[in-house]
Tab-separated table of C-alpha atoms in Angstrom:
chain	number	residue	atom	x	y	z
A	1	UNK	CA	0.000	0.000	0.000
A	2	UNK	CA	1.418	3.207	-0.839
A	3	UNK	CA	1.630	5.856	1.744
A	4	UNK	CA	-1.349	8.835	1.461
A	5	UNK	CA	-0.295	12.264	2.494
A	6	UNK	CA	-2.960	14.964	3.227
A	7	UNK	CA	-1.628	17.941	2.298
A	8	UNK	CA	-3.283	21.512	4.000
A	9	UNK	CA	-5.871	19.845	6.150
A	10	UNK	CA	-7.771	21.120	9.109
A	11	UNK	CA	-7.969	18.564	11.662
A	12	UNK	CA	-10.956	17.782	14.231
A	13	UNK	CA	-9.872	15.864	17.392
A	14	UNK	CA	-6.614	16.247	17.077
A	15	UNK	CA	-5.147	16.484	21.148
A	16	UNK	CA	-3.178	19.328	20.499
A	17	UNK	CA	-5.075	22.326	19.172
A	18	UNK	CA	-3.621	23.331	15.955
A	19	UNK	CA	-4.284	27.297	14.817
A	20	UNK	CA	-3.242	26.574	11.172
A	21	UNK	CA	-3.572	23.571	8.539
A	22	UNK	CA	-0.906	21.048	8.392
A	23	UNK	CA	-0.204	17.417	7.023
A	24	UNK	CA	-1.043	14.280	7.525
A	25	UNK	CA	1.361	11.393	6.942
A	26	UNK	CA	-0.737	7.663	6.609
A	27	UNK	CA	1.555	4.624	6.246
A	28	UNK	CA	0.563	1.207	6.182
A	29	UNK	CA	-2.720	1.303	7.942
A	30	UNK	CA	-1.272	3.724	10.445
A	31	UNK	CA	-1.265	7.778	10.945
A	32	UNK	CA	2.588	8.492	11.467
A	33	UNK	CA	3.400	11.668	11.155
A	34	UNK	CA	1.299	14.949	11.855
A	35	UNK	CA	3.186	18.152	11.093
A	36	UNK	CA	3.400	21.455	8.752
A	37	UNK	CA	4.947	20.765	5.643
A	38	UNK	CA	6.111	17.382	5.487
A	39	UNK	CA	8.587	17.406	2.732
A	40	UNK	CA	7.893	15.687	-0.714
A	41	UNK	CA	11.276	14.925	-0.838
A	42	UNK	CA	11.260	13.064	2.426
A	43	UNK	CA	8.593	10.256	1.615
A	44	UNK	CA	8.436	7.428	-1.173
A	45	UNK	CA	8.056	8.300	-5.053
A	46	UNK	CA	5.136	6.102	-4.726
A	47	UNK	CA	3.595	8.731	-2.519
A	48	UNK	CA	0.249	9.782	-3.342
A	49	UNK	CA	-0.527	13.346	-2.551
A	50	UNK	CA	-4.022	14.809	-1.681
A	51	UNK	CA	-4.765	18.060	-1.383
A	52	UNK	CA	-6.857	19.215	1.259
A	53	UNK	CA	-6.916	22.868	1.297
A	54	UNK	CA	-10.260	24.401	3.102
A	55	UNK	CA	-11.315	20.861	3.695
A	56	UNK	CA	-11.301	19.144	7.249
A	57	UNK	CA	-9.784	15.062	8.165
A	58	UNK	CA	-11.350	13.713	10.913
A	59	UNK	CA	-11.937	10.181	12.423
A	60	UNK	CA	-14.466	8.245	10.309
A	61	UNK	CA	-18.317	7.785	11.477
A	62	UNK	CA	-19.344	4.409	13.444
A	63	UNK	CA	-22.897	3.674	12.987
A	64	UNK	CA	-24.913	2.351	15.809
A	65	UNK	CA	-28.001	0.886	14.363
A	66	UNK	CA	-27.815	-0.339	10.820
A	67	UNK	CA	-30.100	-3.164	8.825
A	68	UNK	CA	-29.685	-5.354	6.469
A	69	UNK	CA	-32.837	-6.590	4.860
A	70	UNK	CA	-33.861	-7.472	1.284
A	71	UNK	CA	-33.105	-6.744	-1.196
A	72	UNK	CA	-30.155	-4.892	0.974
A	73	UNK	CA	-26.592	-6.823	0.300
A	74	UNK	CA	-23.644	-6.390	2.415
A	75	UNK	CA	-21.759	-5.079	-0.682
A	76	UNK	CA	-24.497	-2.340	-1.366
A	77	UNK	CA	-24.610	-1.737	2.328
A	78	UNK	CA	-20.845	-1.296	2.203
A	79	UNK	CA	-20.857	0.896	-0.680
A	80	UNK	CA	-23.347	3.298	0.882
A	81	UNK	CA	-21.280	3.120	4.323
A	82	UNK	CA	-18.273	4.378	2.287
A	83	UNK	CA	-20.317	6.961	0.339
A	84	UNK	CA	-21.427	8.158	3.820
A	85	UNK	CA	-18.025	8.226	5.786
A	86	UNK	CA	-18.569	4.927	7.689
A	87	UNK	CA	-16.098	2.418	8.534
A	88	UNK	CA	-17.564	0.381	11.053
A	89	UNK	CA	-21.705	-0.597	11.944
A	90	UNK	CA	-23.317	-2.044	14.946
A	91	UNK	CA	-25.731	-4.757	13.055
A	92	UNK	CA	-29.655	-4.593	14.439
A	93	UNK	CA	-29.791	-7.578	12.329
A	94	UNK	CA	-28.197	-10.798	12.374
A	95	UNK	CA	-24.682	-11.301	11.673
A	96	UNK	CA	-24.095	-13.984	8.567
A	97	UNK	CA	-20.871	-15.040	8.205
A	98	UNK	CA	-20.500	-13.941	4.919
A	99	UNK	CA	-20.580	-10.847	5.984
A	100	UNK	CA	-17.058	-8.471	6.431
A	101	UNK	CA	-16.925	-8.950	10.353
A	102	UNK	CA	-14.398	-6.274	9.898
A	103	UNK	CA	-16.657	-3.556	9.432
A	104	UNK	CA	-20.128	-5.394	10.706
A	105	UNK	CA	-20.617	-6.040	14.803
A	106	UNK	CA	-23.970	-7.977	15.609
A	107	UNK	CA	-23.826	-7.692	19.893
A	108	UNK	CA	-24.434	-11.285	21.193
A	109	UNK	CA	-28.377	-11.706	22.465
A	110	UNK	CA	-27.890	-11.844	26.595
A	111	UNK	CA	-30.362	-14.359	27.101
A	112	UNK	CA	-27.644	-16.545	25.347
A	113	UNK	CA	-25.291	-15.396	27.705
A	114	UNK	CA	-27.800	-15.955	30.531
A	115	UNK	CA	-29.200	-19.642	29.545
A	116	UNK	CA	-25.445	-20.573	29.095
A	117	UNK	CA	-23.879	-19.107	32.519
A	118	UNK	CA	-22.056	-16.979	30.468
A	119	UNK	CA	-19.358	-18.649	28.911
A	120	UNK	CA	-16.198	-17.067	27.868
A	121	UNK	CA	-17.252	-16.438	24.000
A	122	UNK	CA	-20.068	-14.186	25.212
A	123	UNK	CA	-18.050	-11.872	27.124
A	124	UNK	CA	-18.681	-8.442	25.392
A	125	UNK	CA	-18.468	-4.626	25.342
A	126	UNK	CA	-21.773	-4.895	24.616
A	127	UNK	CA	-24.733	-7.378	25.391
A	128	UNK	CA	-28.390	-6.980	23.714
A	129	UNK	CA	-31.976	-8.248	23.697
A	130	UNK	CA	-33.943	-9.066	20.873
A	131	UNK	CA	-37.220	-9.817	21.408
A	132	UNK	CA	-39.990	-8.532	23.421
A	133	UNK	CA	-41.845	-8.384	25.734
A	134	UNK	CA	-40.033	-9.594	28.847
A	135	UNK	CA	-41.456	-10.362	32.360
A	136	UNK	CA	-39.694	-8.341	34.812
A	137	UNK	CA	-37.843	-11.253	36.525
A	138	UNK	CA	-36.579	-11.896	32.564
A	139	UNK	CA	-35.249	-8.443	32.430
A	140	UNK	CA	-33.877	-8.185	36.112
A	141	UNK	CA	-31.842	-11.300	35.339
A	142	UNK	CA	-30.694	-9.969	31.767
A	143	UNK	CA	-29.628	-6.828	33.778
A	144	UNK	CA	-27.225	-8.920	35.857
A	145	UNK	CA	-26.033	-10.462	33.932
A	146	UNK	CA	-25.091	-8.104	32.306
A	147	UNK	CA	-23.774	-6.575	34.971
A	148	UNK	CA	-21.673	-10.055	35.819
A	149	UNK	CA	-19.893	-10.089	32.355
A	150	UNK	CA	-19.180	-5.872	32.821
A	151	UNK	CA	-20.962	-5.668	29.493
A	152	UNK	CA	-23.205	-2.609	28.371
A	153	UNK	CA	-26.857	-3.803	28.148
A	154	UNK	CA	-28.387	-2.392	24.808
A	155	UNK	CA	-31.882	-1.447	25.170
A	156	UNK	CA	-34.727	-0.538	22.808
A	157	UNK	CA	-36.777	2.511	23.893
A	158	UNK	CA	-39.960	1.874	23.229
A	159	UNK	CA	-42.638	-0.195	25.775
A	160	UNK	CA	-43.823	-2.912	23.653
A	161	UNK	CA	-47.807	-3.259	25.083
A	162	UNK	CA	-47.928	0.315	23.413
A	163	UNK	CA	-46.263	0.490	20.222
A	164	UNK	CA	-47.389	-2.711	18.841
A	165	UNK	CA	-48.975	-2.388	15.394
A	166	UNK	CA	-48.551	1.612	15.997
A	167	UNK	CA	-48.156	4.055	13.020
A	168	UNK	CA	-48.270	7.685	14.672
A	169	UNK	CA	-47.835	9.579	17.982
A	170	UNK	CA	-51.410	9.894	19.857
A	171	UNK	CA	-52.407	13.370	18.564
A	172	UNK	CA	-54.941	15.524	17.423
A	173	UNK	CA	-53.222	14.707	13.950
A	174	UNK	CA	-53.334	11.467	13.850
A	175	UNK	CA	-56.825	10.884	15.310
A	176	UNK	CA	-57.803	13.256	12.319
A	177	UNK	CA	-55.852	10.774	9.732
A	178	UNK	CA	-57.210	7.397	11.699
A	179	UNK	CA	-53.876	6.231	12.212
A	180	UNK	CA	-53.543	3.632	15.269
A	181	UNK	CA	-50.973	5.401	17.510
A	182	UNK	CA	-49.095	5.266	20.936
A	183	UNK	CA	-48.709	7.780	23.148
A	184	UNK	CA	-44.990	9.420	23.595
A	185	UNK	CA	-45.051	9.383	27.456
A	186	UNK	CA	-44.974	5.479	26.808
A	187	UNK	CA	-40.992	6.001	25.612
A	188	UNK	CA	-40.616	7.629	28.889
A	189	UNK	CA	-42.121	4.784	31.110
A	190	UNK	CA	-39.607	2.502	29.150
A	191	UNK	CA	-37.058	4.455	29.599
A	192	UNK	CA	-37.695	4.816	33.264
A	193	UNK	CA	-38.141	1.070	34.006
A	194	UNK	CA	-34.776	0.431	32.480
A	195	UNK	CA	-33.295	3.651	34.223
A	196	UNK	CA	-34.292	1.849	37.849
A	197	UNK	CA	-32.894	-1.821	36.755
A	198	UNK	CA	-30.077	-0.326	35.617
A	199	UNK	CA	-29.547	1.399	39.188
A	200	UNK	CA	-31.382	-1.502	41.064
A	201	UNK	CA	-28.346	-4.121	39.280
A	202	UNK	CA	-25.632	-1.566	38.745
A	203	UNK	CA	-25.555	-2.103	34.853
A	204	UNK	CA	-24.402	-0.274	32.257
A	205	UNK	CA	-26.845	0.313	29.293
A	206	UNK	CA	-27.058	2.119	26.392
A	207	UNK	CA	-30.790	3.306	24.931
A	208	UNK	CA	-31.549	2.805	21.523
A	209	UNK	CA	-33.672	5.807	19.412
A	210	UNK	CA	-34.399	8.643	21.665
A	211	UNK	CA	-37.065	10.266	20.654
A	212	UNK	CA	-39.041	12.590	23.083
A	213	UNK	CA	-38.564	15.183	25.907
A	214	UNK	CA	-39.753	13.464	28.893
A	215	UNK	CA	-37.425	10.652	28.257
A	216	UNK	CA	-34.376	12.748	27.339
A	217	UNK	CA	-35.133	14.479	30.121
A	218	UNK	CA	-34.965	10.760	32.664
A	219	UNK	CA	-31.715	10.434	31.297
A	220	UNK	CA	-30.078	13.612	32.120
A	221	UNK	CA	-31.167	13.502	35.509
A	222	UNK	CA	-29.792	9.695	35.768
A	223	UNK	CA	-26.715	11.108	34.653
A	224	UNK	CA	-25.870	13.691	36.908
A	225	UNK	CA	-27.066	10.804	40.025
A	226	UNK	CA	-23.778	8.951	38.217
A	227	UNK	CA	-25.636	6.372	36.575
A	228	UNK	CA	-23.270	4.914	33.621
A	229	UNK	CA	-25.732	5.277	31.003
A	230	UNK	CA	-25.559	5.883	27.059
A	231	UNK	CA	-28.171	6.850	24.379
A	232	UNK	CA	-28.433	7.670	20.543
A	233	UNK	CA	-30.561	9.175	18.183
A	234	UNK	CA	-30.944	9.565	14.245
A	235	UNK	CA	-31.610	12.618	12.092
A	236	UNK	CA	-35.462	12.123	11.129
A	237	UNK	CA	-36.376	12.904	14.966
A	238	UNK	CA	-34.186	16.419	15.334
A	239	UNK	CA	-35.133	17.369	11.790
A	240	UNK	CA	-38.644	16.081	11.076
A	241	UNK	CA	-41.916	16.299	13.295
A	242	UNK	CA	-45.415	14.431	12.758
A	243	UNK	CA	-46.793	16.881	10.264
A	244	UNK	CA	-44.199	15.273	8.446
A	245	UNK	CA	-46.821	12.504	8.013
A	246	UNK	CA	-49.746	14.876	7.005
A	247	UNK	CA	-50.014	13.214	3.434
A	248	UNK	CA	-49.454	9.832	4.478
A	249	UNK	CA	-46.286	9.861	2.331
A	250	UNK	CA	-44.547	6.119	3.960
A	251	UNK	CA	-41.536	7.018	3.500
A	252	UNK	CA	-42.156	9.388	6.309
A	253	UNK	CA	-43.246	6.464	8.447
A	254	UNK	CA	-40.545	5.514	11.513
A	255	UNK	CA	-40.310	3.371	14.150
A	256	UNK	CA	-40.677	5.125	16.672
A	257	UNK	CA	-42.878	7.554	15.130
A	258	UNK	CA	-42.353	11.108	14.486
A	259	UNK	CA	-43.399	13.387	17.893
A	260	UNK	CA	-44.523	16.547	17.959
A	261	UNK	CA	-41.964	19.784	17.723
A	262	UNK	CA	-41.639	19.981	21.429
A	263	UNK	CA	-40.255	16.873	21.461
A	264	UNK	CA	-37.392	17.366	18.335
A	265	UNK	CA	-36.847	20.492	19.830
A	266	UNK	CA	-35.550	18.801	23.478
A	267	UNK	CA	-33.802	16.020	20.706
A	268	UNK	CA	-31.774	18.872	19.430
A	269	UNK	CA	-30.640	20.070	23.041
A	270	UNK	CA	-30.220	16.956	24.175
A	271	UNK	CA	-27.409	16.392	21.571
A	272	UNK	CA	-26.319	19.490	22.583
A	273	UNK	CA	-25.793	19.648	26.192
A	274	UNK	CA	-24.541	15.475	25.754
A	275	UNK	CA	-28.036	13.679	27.560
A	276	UNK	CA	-27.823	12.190	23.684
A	277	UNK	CA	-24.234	10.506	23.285
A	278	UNK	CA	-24.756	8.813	19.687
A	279	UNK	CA	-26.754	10.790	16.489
A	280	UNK	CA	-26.384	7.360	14.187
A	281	UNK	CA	-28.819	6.769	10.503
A	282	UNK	CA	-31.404	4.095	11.829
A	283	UNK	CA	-30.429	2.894	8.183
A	284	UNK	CA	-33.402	0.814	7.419
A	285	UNK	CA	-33.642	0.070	3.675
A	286	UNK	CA	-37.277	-1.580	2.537
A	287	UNK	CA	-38.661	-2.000	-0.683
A	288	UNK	CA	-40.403	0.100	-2.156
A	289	UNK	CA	-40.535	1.505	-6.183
A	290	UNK	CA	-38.293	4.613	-6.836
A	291	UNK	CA	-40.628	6.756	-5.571
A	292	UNK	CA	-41.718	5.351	-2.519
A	293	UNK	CA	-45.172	6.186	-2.981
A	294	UNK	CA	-46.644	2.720	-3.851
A	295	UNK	CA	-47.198	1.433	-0.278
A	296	UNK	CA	-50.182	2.293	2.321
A	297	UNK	CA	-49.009	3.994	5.124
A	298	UNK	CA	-50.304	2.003	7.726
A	299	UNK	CA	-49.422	-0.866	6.051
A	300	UNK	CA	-45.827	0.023	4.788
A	301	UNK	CA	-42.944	-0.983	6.803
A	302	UNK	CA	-40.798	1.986	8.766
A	303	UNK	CA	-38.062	2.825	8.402
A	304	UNK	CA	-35.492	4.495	5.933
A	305	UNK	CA	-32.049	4.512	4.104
A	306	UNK	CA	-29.640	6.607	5.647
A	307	UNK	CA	-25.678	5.833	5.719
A	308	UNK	CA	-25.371	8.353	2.642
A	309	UNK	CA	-27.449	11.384	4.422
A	310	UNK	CA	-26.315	10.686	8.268
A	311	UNK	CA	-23.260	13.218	7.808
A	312	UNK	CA	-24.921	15.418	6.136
A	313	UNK	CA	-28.296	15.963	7.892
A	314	UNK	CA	-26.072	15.767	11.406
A	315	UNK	CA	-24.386	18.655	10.528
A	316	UNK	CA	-27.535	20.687	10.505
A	317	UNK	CA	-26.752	20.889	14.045
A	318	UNK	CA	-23.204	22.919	13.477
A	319	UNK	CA	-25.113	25.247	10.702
A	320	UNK	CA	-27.838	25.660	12.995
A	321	UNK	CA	-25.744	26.663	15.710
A	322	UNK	CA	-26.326	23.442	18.254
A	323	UNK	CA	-22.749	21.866	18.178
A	324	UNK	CA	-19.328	22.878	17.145
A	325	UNK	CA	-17.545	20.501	14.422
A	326	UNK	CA	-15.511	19.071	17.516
A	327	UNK	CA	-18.180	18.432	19.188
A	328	UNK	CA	-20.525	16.792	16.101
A	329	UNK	CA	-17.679	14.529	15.802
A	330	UNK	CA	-17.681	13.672	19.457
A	331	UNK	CA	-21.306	12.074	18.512
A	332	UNK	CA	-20.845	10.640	15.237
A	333	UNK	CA	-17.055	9.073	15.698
A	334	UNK	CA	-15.437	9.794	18.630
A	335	UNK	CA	-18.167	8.334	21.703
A	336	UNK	CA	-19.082	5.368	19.399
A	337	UNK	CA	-15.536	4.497	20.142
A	338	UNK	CA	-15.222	5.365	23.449
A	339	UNK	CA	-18.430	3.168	24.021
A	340	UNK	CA	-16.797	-0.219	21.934
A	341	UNK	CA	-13.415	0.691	23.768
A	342	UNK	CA	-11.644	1.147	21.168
A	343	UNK	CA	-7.766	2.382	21.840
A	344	UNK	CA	-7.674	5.402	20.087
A	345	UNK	CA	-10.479	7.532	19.939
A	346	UNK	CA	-8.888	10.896	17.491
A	347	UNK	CA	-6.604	11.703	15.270
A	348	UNK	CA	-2.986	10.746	16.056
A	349	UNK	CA	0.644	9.161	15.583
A	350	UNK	CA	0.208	5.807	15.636
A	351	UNK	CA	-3.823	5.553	15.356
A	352	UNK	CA	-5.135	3.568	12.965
A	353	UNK	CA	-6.190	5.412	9.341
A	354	UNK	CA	-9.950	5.533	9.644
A	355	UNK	CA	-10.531	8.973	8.669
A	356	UNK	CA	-12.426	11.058	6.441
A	357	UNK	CA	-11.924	13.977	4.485
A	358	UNK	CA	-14.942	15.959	4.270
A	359	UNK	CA	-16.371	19.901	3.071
A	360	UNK	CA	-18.721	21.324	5.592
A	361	UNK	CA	-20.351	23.647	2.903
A	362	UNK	CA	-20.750	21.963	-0.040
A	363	UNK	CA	-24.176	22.180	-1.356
A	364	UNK	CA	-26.487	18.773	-2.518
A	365	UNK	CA	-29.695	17.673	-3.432
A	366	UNK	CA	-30.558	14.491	-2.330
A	367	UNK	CA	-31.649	11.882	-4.912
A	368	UNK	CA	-32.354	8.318	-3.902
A	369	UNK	CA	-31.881	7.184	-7.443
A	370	UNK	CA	-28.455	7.670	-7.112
A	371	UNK	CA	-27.593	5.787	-3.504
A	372	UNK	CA	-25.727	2.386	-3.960
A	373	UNK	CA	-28.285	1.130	-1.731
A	374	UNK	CA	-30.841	-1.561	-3.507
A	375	UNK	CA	-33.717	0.888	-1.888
A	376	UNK	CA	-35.129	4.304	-2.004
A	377	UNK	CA	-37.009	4.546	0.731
A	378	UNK	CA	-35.429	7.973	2.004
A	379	UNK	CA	-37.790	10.503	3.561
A	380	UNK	CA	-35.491	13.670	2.219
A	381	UNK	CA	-35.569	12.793	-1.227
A	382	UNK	CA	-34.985	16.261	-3.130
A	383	UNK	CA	-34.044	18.549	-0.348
A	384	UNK	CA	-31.094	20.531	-0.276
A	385	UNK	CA	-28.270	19.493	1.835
A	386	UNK	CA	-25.212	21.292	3.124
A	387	UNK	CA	-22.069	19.382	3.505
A	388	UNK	CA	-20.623	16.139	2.223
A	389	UNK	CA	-17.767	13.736	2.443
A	390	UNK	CA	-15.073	13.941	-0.220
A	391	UNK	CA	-12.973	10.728	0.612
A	392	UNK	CA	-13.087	7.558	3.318
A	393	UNK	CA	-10.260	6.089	4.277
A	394	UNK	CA	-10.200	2.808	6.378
A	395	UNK	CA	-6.556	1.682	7.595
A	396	UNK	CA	-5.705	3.613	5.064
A	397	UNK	CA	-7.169	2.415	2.493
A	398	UNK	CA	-9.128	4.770	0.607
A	399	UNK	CA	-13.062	3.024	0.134
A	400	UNK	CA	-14.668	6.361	-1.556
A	401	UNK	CA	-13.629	9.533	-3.124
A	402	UNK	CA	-16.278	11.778	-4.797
């Protein structure tokens, strides 16, 4: 592999603040040397050279909640990842083992761990359930076990007596559309419950899709009591409300469901002020025609595409004013890590080459029709995005380049 050096780039998470551009050295898989104006003459003729002028490098994205359905591949799944600045995905689905283990995790179920004692080959970062619902002595003994193996318990949000076979948020909205719907307070009584056992057992957890104020605002206040806990959210819930779903349009259908404006409103400070740890796509691709419009609402799957969008709709938040580059990264690259314990978290000698090179202002317009996913089910098809990722590198290898 020939060595890469980034020539002129502004760097985000570097330790040591840095007032002016400089260069980037990648060897091997490996960052090795970070300074201003690494001589030409001092590397390899086999050197390649990329400018990056006015552009930023920064760790690459790892995506907490990504599906693979049909007619979704792990190629095309890989090839959007790339597209999108993504070098490594935390599987909601099962793991095959065809699949590039390299870049896919699938967390071992804990009632595997549980019904086995917990042999050595379950021993995790991360433990999760799959399934519901669960009795409470199920879940108390999935918390500690959890707790035994010093794994983080990954939890869905949402109480399943209330969201089953549920389309919309209660509302005056979608009464008037005759949608079947759950109330959002039911996220927070979820939320809650697993807030207590995770007290009650001493267990770390992490809470999948965040979605509403009352349960952002249980985990900010178990927080500051010094309870090790960890959530994430996705774009369509600090960008989108429910009169997103006034034309019954199914690509605008989620799981959970889009909440009112309060809510996205306490999503976006929540990322803000760190309650929300992880903004990752939800990428969810299902099958509908080109133009997404073919399917009943109700009756339509939910869910959407969204490795090739999650950069840029995330960094609404820095043009918006919410979060500072540093700190957008700290949610889309740096925390993921932290939270798989992974041994080097930013940009430095020695790290491995997982980076990105990316524009913060470059202007888009999202078409579907274009995504190397096999679907098209995206809910921003058209609009005009801000930002985008020029290259991906993983161990310096370079996956992408626009």
């Amino acid at each position: 592999m020939s060595p890469v050096l980034f020539k002129n780039a502004t760097l985000l998470t570097y330790p040591e603040a840095l007032d002016t551009p400089c260069d980037l050295l990648i060897e091997n898989d490996q960052i090795t040397r970070i300074a201003p104006n690494i001589a030409a003459e001092s590397l390899p003729p086999e050197t390649q050279f990329i400018e990056a002028k006015g552009h930023y490098v920064a760790p690459s994205l790892i995506d907490f909640s990504v599906a693979i359905t049909p007619p979704e591949t792990s190629s095309t799944t890989l090839q959007s990842a790339a597209v999108g600045g993504i070098t490594h995905s935390i599987l909601t689905t099962p793991l095959s083992p065809s699949l590039k283990t390299d870049f896919f995790t699938s967390f071992p179920d804990v009632r595997s761990a549980y019904q086995h004692d917990a042999p050595a080959n379950l021993s995790a970062p991360y433990l999760k359930t799959e399934g519901h619902p669960f009795s409470l002595e199920e879940q108390s003994a999935f918390f500690a076990t959890a707790h035994n193996l010093g794994a983080r318990l990954h939890l869905s949000s949402q109480e399943a007596f209330f969201s089953q076979d549920k389309v919309a948020t209660s509302s005056a909205l979608a009464s008037k559309l005759g949608l079947p719907s759950t109330p959002a307070a039911s996220e927070a009584l979820k939320v809650e419950q697993s807030l207590h056992l995770a007290e009650i057992f001493q267990t770390k957890i992490h809470l999948q899709s965040i979605t509403t104020r009352d349960a952002i605002e249980a985990i900010r206040r178990a927080k500051k009591s010094g309870l090790d806990v960890t959530c994430d959210t996705s774009p369509a819930y600090f960008i989108m409300n429910e009169i997103d779903i006034s034309d019954l349009d199914p690509r605008m259908k989620f799981f959970p469901p889009l909440r009112d404006d309060t809510d996205r409103q306490a999503v976006c400070q929540g990322i803000a002020d760190g309650t929300i740890d992880i903004i990752c796509s939800d990428h969810t691709p299902v099958a509908f025609d080109k133009s997404g419009k073919d399917t009943n609402f109700i009756d339509a799957p939910a869910g959407a595409v969204g490795l090739e969008t999650l950069f840029a709709l995330s960094l609404r938040l820095y043009h918006d004013g919410y979060l500072s580059l540093e700190d957008l990264f700290a949610r889309l690259a740096v925390t993921p890590r932290k939270i798989l314990r992974t041994k080097n978290t930013q940009i430095t000698v020695g790290a491995p080459a997982d980076l990105v090179i990316f524009d913060k202002d470059l202007l888009w317009r999202v078409n579907a029709q274009n995504f190397n996913t096999s679907c098209w089910n995206t809910p921003f098809e058209n609009k005009p995005l801000m930002g985008r990722i020029l290259a991906t590198y993983k161990n310096g290898q370079n996956l992408y380049h626009l």
